[in-house]
PDB file of C-alpha atoms in Angstrom:
ATOM      1  CA  MET A   1     -20.079  13.752  26.774  1.00  0.00           C
ATOM      2  CA  PRO A   2     -22.535  13.582  23.595  1.00  0.00           C
ATOM      3  CA  ALA A   3     -22.157  10.995  21.211  1.00  0.00           C
ATOM      4  CA  PRO A   4     -20.123  11.777  17.624  1.00  0.00           C
ATOM      5  CA  THR A   5     -22.154  12.719  14.815  1.00  0.00           C
ATOM      6  CA  LEU A   6     -22.567   9.690  12.810  1.00  0.00           C
ATOM      7  CA  ASP A   7     -21.355  10.918   9.263  1.00  0.00           C
ATOM      8  CA  VAL A   8     -18.195  10.435   7.416  1.00  0.00           C
ATOM      9  CA  HIS A   9     -17.600  13.984   7.037  1.00  0.00           C
ATOM     10  CA  ALA A  10     -18.638  15.407  10.430  1.00  0.00           C
ATOM     11  CA  GLY A  11     -17.591  19.079  10.787  1.00  0.00           C
ATOM     12  CA  GLY A  12     -16.654  19.544   7.062  1.00  0.00           C
ATOM     13  CA  GLN A  13     -18.452  21.524   4.403  1.00  0.00           C
ATOM     14  CA  GLU A  14     -19.194  19.797   0.986  1.00  0.00           C
ATOM     15  CA  TYR A  15     -18.777  21.245  -2.283  1.00  0.00           C
ATOM     16  CA  LEU A  16     -20.555  19.425  -5.242  1.00  0.00           C
ATOM     17  CA  LEU A  17     -19.724  19.406  -8.980  1.00  0.00           C
ATOM     18  CA  PRO A  18     -21.796  21.697 -11.270  1.00  0.00           C
ATOM     19  CA  PRO A  19     -24.728  19.563 -13.047  1.00  0.00           C
ATOM     20  CA  ASP A  20     -22.850  20.211 -16.632  1.00  0.00           C
ATOM     21  CA  PHE A  21     -19.946  18.346 -15.328  1.00  0.00           C
ATOM     22  CA  LEU A  22     -17.953  16.218 -17.814  1.00  0.00           C
ATOM     23  CA  TRP A  23     -15.021  13.807 -17.623  1.00  0.00           C
ATOM     24  CA  PRO A  24     -11.648  14.687 -19.438  1.00  0.00           C
ATOM     25  CA  GLY A  25     -12.077  14.803 -22.882  1.00  0.00           C
ATOM     26  CA  GLY A  26     -15.807  15.912 -22.940  1.00  0.00           C
ATOM     27  CA  LYS A  27     -16.861  12.416 -22.287  1.00  0.00           C
ATOM     28  CA  ARG A  28     -20.077  11.570 -20.029  1.00  0.00           C
ATOM     29  CA  ILE A  29     -19.217   8.285 -18.786  1.00  0.00           C
ATOM     30  CA  ALA A  30     -16.078   7.441 -16.989  1.00  0.00           C
ATOM     31  CA  VAL A  31     -14.917   3.687 -16.238  1.00  0.00           C
ATOM     32  CA  PHE A  32     -12.275   3.084 -13.606  1.00  0.00           C
ATOM     33  CA  PHE A  33     -10.779  -0.318 -13.099  1.00  0.00           C
ATOM     34  CA  ARG A  34      -9.857  -1.267  -9.775  1.00  0.00           C
ATOM     35  CA  VAL A  35      -7.573  -3.907  -8.357  1.00  0.00           C
ATOM     36  CA  ALA A  36      -7.608  -4.544  -4.726  1.00  0.00           C
ATOM     37  CA  CYS A  37      -4.754  -6.429  -3.173  1.00  0.00           C
ATOM     38  CA  GLU A  38      -5.027  -7.335   0.475  1.00  0.00           C
ATOM     39  CA  GLY A  39      -3.437  -8.580   3.379  1.00  0.00           C
ATOM     40  CA  TRP A  40      -3.867  -9.344   7.239  1.00  0.00           C
ATOM     41  CA  SER A  41      -1.691  -8.527   9.981  1.00  0.00           C
ATOM     42  CA  ASP A  42       0.579 -11.428  11.629  1.00  0.00           C
ATOM     43  CA  GLY A  43      -1.781 -13.781  13.615  1.00  0.00           C
ATOM     44  CA  ALA A  44      -5.042 -12.594  11.790  1.00  0.00           C
ATOM     45  CA  TRP A  45      -6.888 -13.952   8.872  1.00  0.00           C
ATOM     46  CA  PRO A  46      -9.399 -13.516   6.504  1.00  0.00           C
ATOM     47  CA  SER A  47     -13.441 -14.041   7.801  1.00  0.00           C
ATOM     48  CA  LEU A  48     -14.244 -15.008   4.373  1.00  0.00           C
ATOM     49  CA  GLY A  49     -12.762 -17.921   2.667  1.00  0.00           C
ATOM     50  CA  PRO A  50     -13.267 -19.949  -0.712  1.00  0.00           C
ATOM     51  CA  MET A  51     -14.832 -23.082   1.234  1.00  0.00           C
ATOM     52  CA  GLY A  52     -17.821 -20.759   3.044  1.00  0.00           C
ATOM     53  CA  ASN A  53     -17.837 -22.271   6.232  1.00  0.00           C
ATOM     54  CA  PRO A  54     -15.517 -20.560   8.805  1.00  0.00           C
ATOM     55  CA  LEU A  55     -13.393 -22.248  11.615  1.00  0.00           C
ATOM     56  CA  LYS A  56     -14.448 -22.409  15.452  1.00  0.00           C
ATOM     57  CA  PRO A  57     -13.334 -18.493  16.471  1.00  0.00           C
ATOM     58  CA  GLY A  58      -9.571 -18.305  17.392  1.00  0.00           C
ATOM     59  CA  VAL A  59      -8.423 -21.321  15.142  1.00  0.00           C
ATOM     60  CA  PRO A  60      -6.113 -19.903  12.428  1.00  0.00           C
ATOM     61  CA  ASP A  61      -7.772 -20.610   8.849  1.00  0.00           C
ATOM     62  CA  LEU A  62      -4.688 -21.434   6.908  1.00  0.00           C
ATOM     63  CA  ASN A  63      -6.928 -22.075   4.043  1.00  0.00           C
ATOM     64  CA  ALA A  64      -8.035 -18.843   3.779  1.00  0.00           C
ATOM     65  CA  LEU A  65      -4.603 -17.361   4.424  1.00  0.00           C
ATOM     66  CA  GLY A  66      -3.266 -19.334   1.163  1.00  0.00           C
ATOM     67  CA  TRP A  67      -6.153 -18.232  -0.689  1.00  0.00           C
ATOM     68  CA  VAL A  68      -5.313 -14.619   0.062  1.00  0.00           C
ATOM     69  CA  GLU A  69      -1.704 -15.018  -0.844  1.00  0.00           C
ATOM     70  CA  TYR A  70      -2.275 -16.281  -3.950  1.00  0.00           C
ATOM     71  CA  GLY A  71      -3.111 -12.626  -4.681  1.00  0.00           C
ATOM     72  CA  MET A  72       0.737 -11.333  -4.524  1.00  0.00           C
ATOM     73  CA  ARG A  73       2.535 -14.518  -5.550  1.00  0.00           C
ATOM     74  CA  ARG A  74       0.314 -14.992  -8.897  1.00  0.00           C
ATOM     75  CA  GLY A  75      -2.900 -13.258  -9.352  1.00  0.00           C
ATOM     76  CA  ILE A  76      -1.221  -9.350  -9.234  1.00  0.00           C
ATOM     77  CA  HIS A  77       1.124 -10.489 -12.004  1.00  0.00           C
ATOM     78  CA  ARG A  78      -1.168 -11.990 -14.243  1.00  0.00           C
ATOM     79  CA  ILE A  79      -3.386  -8.538 -13.739  1.00  0.00           C
ATOM     80  CA  LEU A  80      -0.477  -6.528 -14.471  1.00  0.00           C
ATOM     81  CA  ASP A  81       0.478  -8.300 -17.821  1.00  0.00           C
ATOM     82  CA  ILE A  82      -3.310  -7.873 -19.037  1.00  0.00           C
ATOM     83  CA  LEU A  83      -3.341  -4.133 -18.144  1.00  0.00           C
ATOM     84  CA  GLU A  84       0.065  -3.624 -19.543  1.00  0.00           C
ATOM     85  CA  GLN A  85      -1.414  -5.333 -23.006  1.00  0.00           C
ATOM     86  CA  HIS A  86      -4.265  -3.086 -23.101  1.00  0.00           C
ATOM     87  CA  ASP A  87      -2.063   0.034 -21.936  1.00  0.00           C
ATOM     88  CA  ILE A  88      -4.453   0.638 -19.047  1.00  0.00           C
ATOM     89  CA  ARG A  89      -3.462   2.730 -15.884  1.00  0.00           C
ATOM     90  CA  SER A  90      -5.471   0.879 -13.219  1.00  0.00           C
ATOM     91  CA  THR A  91      -6.447   2.146  -9.221  1.00  0.00           C
ATOM     92  CA  MET A  92      -4.502  -0.389  -7.402  1.00  0.00           C
ATOM     93  CA  ILE A  93      -6.170  -0.439  -3.391  1.00  0.00           C
ATOM     94  CA  ILE A  94      -3.109  -2.010  -1.720  1.00  0.00           C
ATOM     95  CA  CYS A  95      -2.734  -2.850   2.215  1.00  0.00           C
ATOM     96  CA  GLY A  96       0.214  -1.595   3.773  1.00  0.00           C
ATOM     97  CA  VAL A  97       1.303  -5.012   5.354  1.00  0.00           C
ATOM     98  CA  LEU A  98       1.757  -5.904   1.479  1.00  0.00           C
ATOM     99  CA  ALA A  99       4.352  -3.311   0.828  1.00  0.00           C
ATOM    100  CA  GLU A 100       6.117  -4.496   3.571  1.00  0.00           C
ATOM    101  CA  ARG A 101       6.216  -8.022   2.687  1.00  0.00           C
ATOM    102  CA  TYR A 102       5.824  -7.499  -0.966  1.00  0.00           C
ATOM    103  CA  PRO A 103       8.119  -4.498  -1.787  1.00  0.00           C
ATOM    104  CA  GLU A 104       9.516  -5.475  -5.153  1.00  0.00           C
ATOM    105  CA  VAL A 105       5.743  -6.028  -6.202  1.00  0.00           C
ATOM    106  CA  VAL A 106       4.609  -2.925  -5.000  1.00  0.00           C
ATOM    107  CA  ARG A 107       7.411  -1.217  -6.779  1.00  0.00           C
ATOM    108  CA  ARG A 108       6.180  -2.741  -9.812  1.00  0.00           C
ATOM    109  CA  ILE A 109       2.906  -2.124  -9.729  1.00  0.00           C
ATOM    110  CA  ALA A 110       3.921   1.952  -9.101  1.00  0.00           C
ATOM    111  CA  ASP A 111       6.754   1.655 -11.887  1.00  0.00           C
ATOM    112  CA  ALA A 112       4.086   0.536 -14.364  1.00  0.00           C
ATOM    113  CA  GLY A 113       1.895   3.682 -13.682  1.00  0.00           C
ATOM    114  CA  HIS A 114      -1.051   2.292 -11.544  1.00  0.00           C
ATOM    115  CA  GLU A 115      -2.134   4.351  -8.844  1.00  0.00           C
ATOM    116  CA  ILE A 116      -1.925   3.327  -5.369  1.00  0.00           C
ATOM    117  CA  VAL A 117      -4.360   3.504  -2.882  1.00  0.00           C
ATOM    118  CA  ALA A 118      -3.593   3.163   0.869  1.00  0.00           C
ATOM    119  CA  HIS A 119      -5.930   0.375   2.126  1.00  0.00           C
ATOM    120  CA  SER A 120      -4.892   0.560   5.676  1.00  0.00           C
ATOM    121  CA  TYR A 121      -2.120  -1.714   7.165  1.00  0.00           C
ATOM    122  CA  GLY A 122      -4.327  -4.592   6.880  1.00  0.00           C
ATOM    123  CA  MET A 123      -7.783  -5.940   6.336  1.00  0.00           C
ATOM    124  CA  ASP A 124      -7.889  -6.221  10.128  1.00  0.00           C
ATOM    125  CA  VAL A 125      -7.293  -2.898  11.171  1.00  0.00           C
ATOM    126  CA  ILE A 126     -10.434  -1.068  10.525  1.00  0.00           C
ATOM    127  CA  PRO A 127     -10.498   2.621  11.604  1.00  0.00           C
ATOM    128  CA  ALA A 128     -14.269   2.045  13.162  1.00  0.00           C
ATOM    129  CA  TYR A 129     -12.546   0.001  15.441  1.00  0.00           C
ATOM    130  CA  LEU A 130      -9.663   2.332  16.431  1.00  0.00           C
ATOM    131  CA  ASP A 131      -9.301   5.086  18.881  1.00  0.00           C
ATOM    132  CA  GLU A 132      -7.796   8.605  17.768  1.00  0.00           C
ATOM    133  CA  GLU A 133      -4.357   7.534  18.676  1.00  0.00           C
ATOM    134  CA  GLN A 134      -4.519   4.275  17.383  1.00  0.00           C
ATOM    135  CA  GLU A 135      -5.857   5.833  13.895  1.00  0.00           C
ATOM    136  CA  ARG A 136      -2.967   8.107  13.514  1.00  0.00           C
ATOM    137  CA  ALA A 137      -0.359   5.597  14.063  1.00  0.00           C
ATOM    138  CA  ASN A 138      -2.120   3.088  11.689  1.00  0.00           C
ATOM    139  CA  LEU A 139      -2.534   6.095   9.019  1.00  0.00           C
ATOM    140  CA  ALA A 140       1.420   6.878   9.713  1.00  0.00           C
ATOM    141  CA  ARG A 141       2.688   3.609   9.675  1.00  0.00           C
ATOM    142  CA  THR A 142       0.550   2.592   6.069  1.00  0.00           C
ATOM    143  CA  THR A 143       1.796   5.658   4.540  1.00  0.00           C
ATOM    144  CA  ALA A 144       5.692   5.461   5.543  1.00  0.00           C
ATOM    145  CA  LEU A 145       5.516   1.825   3.959  1.00  0.00           C
ATOM    146  CA  PHE A 146       4.331   2.849   0.807  1.00  0.00           C
ATOM    147  CA  GLU A 147       6.816   5.754   0.706  1.00  0.00           C
ATOM    148  CA  LYS A 148       9.653   3.384   1.438  1.00  0.00           C
ATOM    149  CA  ALA A 149       8.582   0.766  -1.072  1.00  0.00           C
ATOM    150  CA  THR A 150       8.129   3.296  -4.122  1.00  0.00           C
ATOM    151  CA  GLY A 151       9.495   6.402  -3.192  1.00  0.00           C
ATOM    152  CA  ARG A 152       5.948   8.248  -3.266  1.00  0.00           C
ATOM    153  CA  ARG A 153       3.054   9.237  -0.690  1.00  0.00           C
ATOM    154  CA  PRO A 154       0.159   7.643  -1.805  1.00  0.00           C
ATOM    155  CA  GLN A 155      -2.262  10.103  -2.555  1.00  0.00           C
ATOM    156  CA  GLY A 156      -5.791   7.887  -1.985  1.00  0.00           C
ATOM    157  CA  TRP A 157      -6.787   5.949   0.601  1.00  0.00           C
ATOM    158  CA  ILE A 158     -10.190   3.460   1.045  1.00  0.00           C
ATOM    159  CA  SER A 159     -10.307   1.941   4.502  1.00  0.00           C
ATOM    160  CA  PRO A 160     -11.331  -1.865   4.738  1.00  0.00           C
ATOM    161  CA  ARG A 161     -15.024  -2.438   3.912  1.00  0.00           C
ATOM    162  CA  ALA A 162     -14.774   1.253   3.230  1.00  0.00           C
ATOM    163  CA  THR A 163     -15.693   1.769   6.734  1.00  0.00           C
ATOM    164  CA  PRO A 164     -13.982   4.557   8.463  1.00  0.00           C
ATOM    165  CA  SER A 165     -14.477   6.536  11.725  1.00  0.00           C
ATOM    166  CA  PRO A 166     -16.065   9.637  12.131  1.00  0.00           C
ATOM    167  CA  ARG A 167     -12.578  11.129  12.459  1.00  0.00           C
ATOM    168  CA  THR A 168     -11.072   9.420   9.258  1.00  0.00           C
ATOM    169  CA  ALA A 169     -11.801  12.006   6.543  1.00  0.00           C
ATOM    170  CA  ARG A 170     -10.422  14.760   8.579  1.00  0.00           C
ATOM    171  CA  MET A 171      -7.449  13.221   9.850  1.00  0.00           C
ATOM    172  CA  LEU A 172      -6.655  12.080   6.001  1.00  0.00           C
ATOM    173  CA  ALA A 173      -6.887  15.541   5.060  1.00  0.00           C
ATOM    174  CA  GLU A 174      -4.581  16.726   7.533  1.00  0.00           C
ATOM    175  CA  ALA A 175      -2.003  14.264   6.506  1.00  0.00           C
ATOM    176  CA  GLY A 176      -2.391  15.664   3.124  1.00  0.00           C
ATOM    177  CA  TYR A 177      -4.144  12.887   1.055  1.00  0.00           C
ATOM    178  CA  GLU A 178      -6.007  14.205  -1.871  1.00  0.00           C
ATOM    179  CA  TRP A 179      -9.261  11.848  -1.647  1.00  0.00           C
ATOM    180  CA  HIS A 180     -10.536   8.962   0.223  1.00  0.00           C
ATOM    181  CA  GLY A 181     -13.428   6.584  -1.085  1.00  0.00           C
ATOM    182  CA  ASP A 182     -14.890   6.167   2.353  1.00  0.00           C
ATOM    183  CA  THR A 183     -18.581   6.389   1.341  1.00  0.00           C
ATOM    184  CA  MET A 184     -21.141   5.065  -0.941  1.00  0.00           C
ATOM    185  CA  ASN A 185     -23.298   8.348  -0.786  1.00  0.00           C
ATOM    186  CA  ASP A 186     -23.309   9.832  -4.018  1.00  0.00           C
ATOM    187  CA  ASP A 187     -22.472   8.979  -7.807  1.00  0.00           C
ATOM    188  CA  LEU A 188     -19.633  11.778  -8.442  1.00  0.00           C
ATOM    189  CA  PRO A 189     -16.941  13.226  -6.586  1.00  0.00           C
ATOM    190  CA  TYR A 190     -17.262  16.055  -4.296  1.00  0.00           C
ATOM    191  CA  LEU A 191     -14.910  18.148  -2.292  1.00  0.00           C
ATOM    192  CA  VAL A 192     -15.063  18.691   1.600  1.00  0.00           C
ATOM    193  CA  ARG A 193     -13.299  21.155   3.533  1.00  0.00           C
ATOM    194  CA  PHE A 194     -12.441  20.960   7.392  1.00  0.00           C
ATOM    195  CA  GLY A 195     -11.088  24.421   8.131  1.00  0.00           C
ATOM    196  CA  ASP A 196      -8.307  25.067   6.171  1.00  0.00           C
ATOM    197  CA  ARG A 197      -7.802  21.554   4.744  1.00  0.00           C
ATOM    198  CA  GLU A 198      -9.616  19.891   1.846  1.00  0.00           C
ATOM    199  CA  ILE A 199      -9.972  16.329   0.876  1.00  0.00           C
ATOM    200  CA  ALA A 200     -12.035  15.156  -2.105  1.00  0.00           C
ATOM    201  CA  ALA A 201     -14.648  11.998  -1.600  1.00  0.00           C
ATOM    202  CA  PHE A 202     -14.588   9.762  -4.093  1.00  0.00           C
ATOM    203  CA  PRO A 203     -17.755   7.600  -3.534  1.00  0.00           C
ATOM    204  CA  GLY A 204     -17.417   3.828  -4.548  1.00  0.00           C
ATOM    205  CA  GLY A 205     -19.999   1.054  -5.196  1.00  0.00           C
ATOM    206  CA  MET A 206     -20.036  -2.521  -5.085  1.00  0.00           C
ATOM    207  CA  GLU A 207     -21.771  -3.226  -8.354  1.00  0.00           C
ATOM    208  CA  LEU A 208     -19.193  -4.912 -10.034  1.00  0.00           C
ATOM    209  CA  ASN A 209     -17.087  -6.423  -7.483  1.00  0.00           C
ATOM    210  CA  ASP A 210     -15.755 -10.026  -7.941  1.00  0.00           C
ATOM    211  CA  THR A 211     -15.790 -10.732  -3.993  1.00  0.00           C
ATOM    212  CA  PRO A 212     -19.611 -10.565  -3.148  1.00  0.00           C
ATOM    213  CA  MET A 213     -20.680 -11.159  -6.767  1.00  0.00           C
ATOM    214  CA  TYR A 214     -18.453 -14.239  -7.091  1.00  0.00           C
ATOM    215  CA  ILE A 215     -17.625 -15.700  -3.603  1.00  0.00           C
ATOM    216  CA  ARG A 216     -20.389 -14.696  -1.487  1.00  0.00           C
ATOM    217  CA  TYR A 217     -23.405 -15.219  -3.917  1.00  0.00           C
ATOM    218  CA  GLY A 218     -21.599 -17.737  -6.011  1.00  0.00           C
ATOM    219  CA  ASN A 219     -22.646 -16.161  -9.301  1.00  0.00           C
ATOM    220  CA  SER A 220     -20.704 -16.994 -12.319  1.00  0.00           C
ATOM    221  CA  PRO A 221     -17.656 -14.731 -13.699  1.00  0.00           C
ATOM    222  CA  ARG A 222     -19.471 -13.669 -16.843  1.00  0.00           C
ATOM    223  CA  MET A 223     -22.439 -12.243 -14.740  1.00  0.00           C
ATOM    224  CA  MET A 224     -19.994  -8.875 -14.250  1.00  0.00           C
ATOM    225  CA  VAL A 225     -19.952  -8.690 -18.296  1.00  0.00           C
ATOM    226  CA  GLU A 226     -23.743  -8.957 -18.370  1.00  0.00           C
ATOM    227  CA  MET A 227     -24.211  -6.104 -15.756  1.00  0.00           C
ATOM    228  CA  PHE A 228     -21.461  -3.899 -16.977  1.00  0.00           C
ATOM    229  CA  ASP A 229     -23.441  -4.227 -20.487  1.00  0.00           C
ATOM    230  CA  ASP A 230     -26.743  -3.743 -18.785  1.00  0.00           C
ATOM    231  CA  TRP A 231     -25.340  -0.339 -16.827  1.00  0.00           C
ATOM    232  CA  LEU A 232     -24.084   0.849 -20.097  1.00  0.00           C
ATOM    233  CA  ASP A 233     -27.366   0.644 -21.918  1.00  0.00           C
ATOM    234  CA  TYR A 234     -28.909   2.325 -19.311  1.00  0.00           C
ATOM    235  CA  VAL A 235     -26.610   5.223 -18.857  1.00  0.00           C
ATOM    236  CA  ARG A 236     -26.546   5.685 -22.393  1.00  0.00           C
ATOM    237  CA  THR A 237     -30.618   5.774 -23.008  1.00  0.00           C
ATOM    238  CA  ARG A 238     -31.891   7.355 -19.498  1.00  0.00           C
ATOM    239  CA  GLU A 239     -29.172   9.166 -17.834  1.00  0.00           C
ATOM    240  CA  LYS A 240     -28.462  12.797 -18.900  1.00  0.00           C
ATOM    241  CA  GLY A 241     -25.570  13.938 -16.793  1.00  0.00           C
ATOM    242  CA  ALA A 242     -21.750  12.223 -16.036  1.00  0.00           C
ATOM    243  CA  VAL A 243     -21.622   8.786 -14.739  1.00  0.00           C
ATOM    244  CA  ARG A 244     -19.225   6.499 -13.662  1.00  0.00           C
ATOM    245  CA  ILE A 245     -18.746   2.639 -12.851  1.00  0.00           C
ATOM    246  CA  ASP A 246     -15.542   0.845 -11.137  1.00  0.00           C
ATOM    247  CA  PRO A 247     -14.992  -2.772 -12.142  1.00  0.00           C
ATOM    248  CA  SER A 248     -13.411  -3.991  -9.168  1.00  0.00           C
ATOM    249  CA  ILE A 249     -11.570  -7.229  -8.950  1.00  0.00           C
ATOM    250  CA  HIS A 250      -9.164  -8.587  -6.221  1.00  0.00           C
ATOM    251  CA  ALA A 251      -5.804 -10.345  -7.029  1.00  0.00           C
ATOM    252  CA  HIS A 252      -6.530 -13.329  -4.922  1.00  0.00           C
ATOM    253  CA  VAL A 253      -9.983 -13.862  -6.912  1.00  0.00           C
ATOM    254  CA  PHE A 254     -10.213 -12.484 -10.178  1.00  0.00           C
ATOM    255  CA  GLY A 255      -6.495 -12.839 -10.664  1.00  0.00           C
ATOM    256  CA  ARG A 256      -6.890 -16.520 -11.029  1.00  0.00           C
ATOM    257  CA  ILE A 257      -7.255 -17.976 -14.421  1.00  0.00           C
ATOM    258  CA  THR A 258     -11.384 -18.664 -13.723  1.00  0.00           C
ATOM    259  CA  GLY A 259     -11.825 -14.903 -13.784  1.00  0.00           C
ATOM    260  CA  ILE A 260      -9.386 -12.920 -15.182  1.00  0.00           C
ATOM    261  CA  HIS A 261     -10.803 -13.408 -18.578  1.00  0.00           C
ATOM    262  CA  VAL A 262     -13.774 -11.276 -17.350  1.00  0.00           C
ATOM    263  CA  PHE A 263     -12.011  -8.475 -16.366  1.00  0.00           C
ATOM    264  CA  GLU A 264      -9.910  -8.535 -19.806  1.00  0.00           C
ATOM    265  CA  GLN A 265     -13.329  -8.478 -21.575  1.00  0.00           C
ATOM    266  CA  LEU A 266     -14.329  -5.437 -19.844  1.00  0.00           C
ATOM    267  CA  ILE A 267     -11.428  -3.615 -20.764  1.00  0.00           C
ATOM    268  CA  GLU A 268     -11.975  -4.311 -24.181  1.00  0.00           C
ATOM    269  CA  LYS A 269     -15.516  -3.120 -24.212  1.00  0.00           C
ATOM    270  CA  ALA A 270     -14.671   0.222 -22.619  1.00  0.00           C
ATOM    271  CA  LYS A 271     -11.692   1.046 -24.936  1.00  0.00           C
ATOM    272  CA  ALA A 272     -13.597   0.154 -27.904  1.00  0.00           C
ATOM    273  CA  ALA A 273     -16.276   2.651 -26.933  1.00  0.00           C
ATOM    274  CA  ASP A 274     -15.976   6.290 -28.304  1.00  0.00           C
ATOM    275  CA  ASP A 275     -18.028   7.702 -25.658  1.00  0.00           C
ATOM    276  CA  ILE A 276     -15.969   6.367 -22.547  1.00  0.00           C
ATOM    277  CA  TRP A 277     -13.156   7.852 -20.726  1.00  0.00           C
ATOM    278  CA  ILE A 278     -10.930   5.291 -18.994  1.00  0.00           C
ATOM    279  CA  GLY A 279      -8.488   6.488 -16.002  1.00  0.00           C
ATOM    280  CA  THR A 280      -7.590   6.558 -12.578  1.00  0.00           C
ATOM    281  CA  ARG A 281      -9.168   8.187  -9.410  1.00  0.00           C
ATOM    282  CA  GLN A 282      -6.177  10.397  -9.068  1.00  0.00           C
ATOM    283  CA  GLU A 283      -6.333  11.807 -12.627  1.00  0.00           C
ATOM    284  CA  ALA A 284     -10.456  12.264 -12.028  1.00  0.00           C
ATOM    285  CA  ILE A 285      -9.520  14.059  -8.691  1.00  0.00           C
ATOM    286  CA  ALA A 286      -7.559  17.004 -10.359  1.00  0.00           C
ATOM    287  CA  HIS A 287     -10.049  17.536 -13.037  1.00  0.00           C
ATOM    288  CA  VAL A 288     -13.159  17.446 -10.390  1.00  0.00           C
ATOM    289  CA  ARG A 289     -11.139  20.020  -8.365  1.00  0.00           C
ATOM    290  CA  ALA A 290     -10.727  22.405 -11.588  1.00  0.00           C
ATOM    291  CA  ALA A 291     -14.602  22.050 -12.329  1.00  0.00           C
ATOM    292  CA  ILE A 292     -15.747  22.781  -8.697  1.00  0.00           C
ATOM    293  CA  ARG A 293     -13.109  25.762  -8.454  1.00  0.00           C
ATOM    294  CA  ARG A 294     -14.183  27.559 -11.895  1.00  0.00           C
TER     295      ARG A 294
END
């Protein structure tokens, strides 16, 4: 049997945005504020923790588990308060296990108008490791948990590590998802058709992400503000078409006091600019579909 095609959209047909595409309101620049709420299955724990030195294989890392648990106990509430104060709707990337363990918190997120994006059942349930039957079961289980907690099915999906299997995009389209973020292969969204099914691909990036920047590489939280300023300066003076950036924080990382002030500074800068559109990915996808189909 031949090896499967190593492509996130194997078997699909891609449709790109027109060169003159602009974001809602005729804006050329879009900023999507993203918040990740991560959880692990029972008996699993993060491979990356705040201490930096992993324990021996198979030994439960309660230090790392407690560090992550902070996100739903404290961090997310601090983040939600900041977003409410600034009247910003965020794209919230959440593991299904958290809808199971903290349904009232997930309900608060949804009721506040934030977009909920399914992030697999847990960070340890990575589609690339699953066979087709396991992946279908994980997709169904995760979707059902959010529907139970919020009364609504999520429309977007991002796998842990943004690492899908070659089947994931097609399976998401078949399950009725509107978009996925399991690729970093472009600056802008595009549509992919699998036969009579369609899904939007919304490429992501790690440019402004607290975990690699702060935890893995040990930079000051302030660097996120510097990078945002540098990016804005470049796209305003050099880029000609539509651009976007996704300042991303984790509830257990910059949901802490040492990081939340940076996230708020980015919000204030984006709100103060008259050439920036701020929205959720779901809001953007509706606009993208209309632009591609005109």
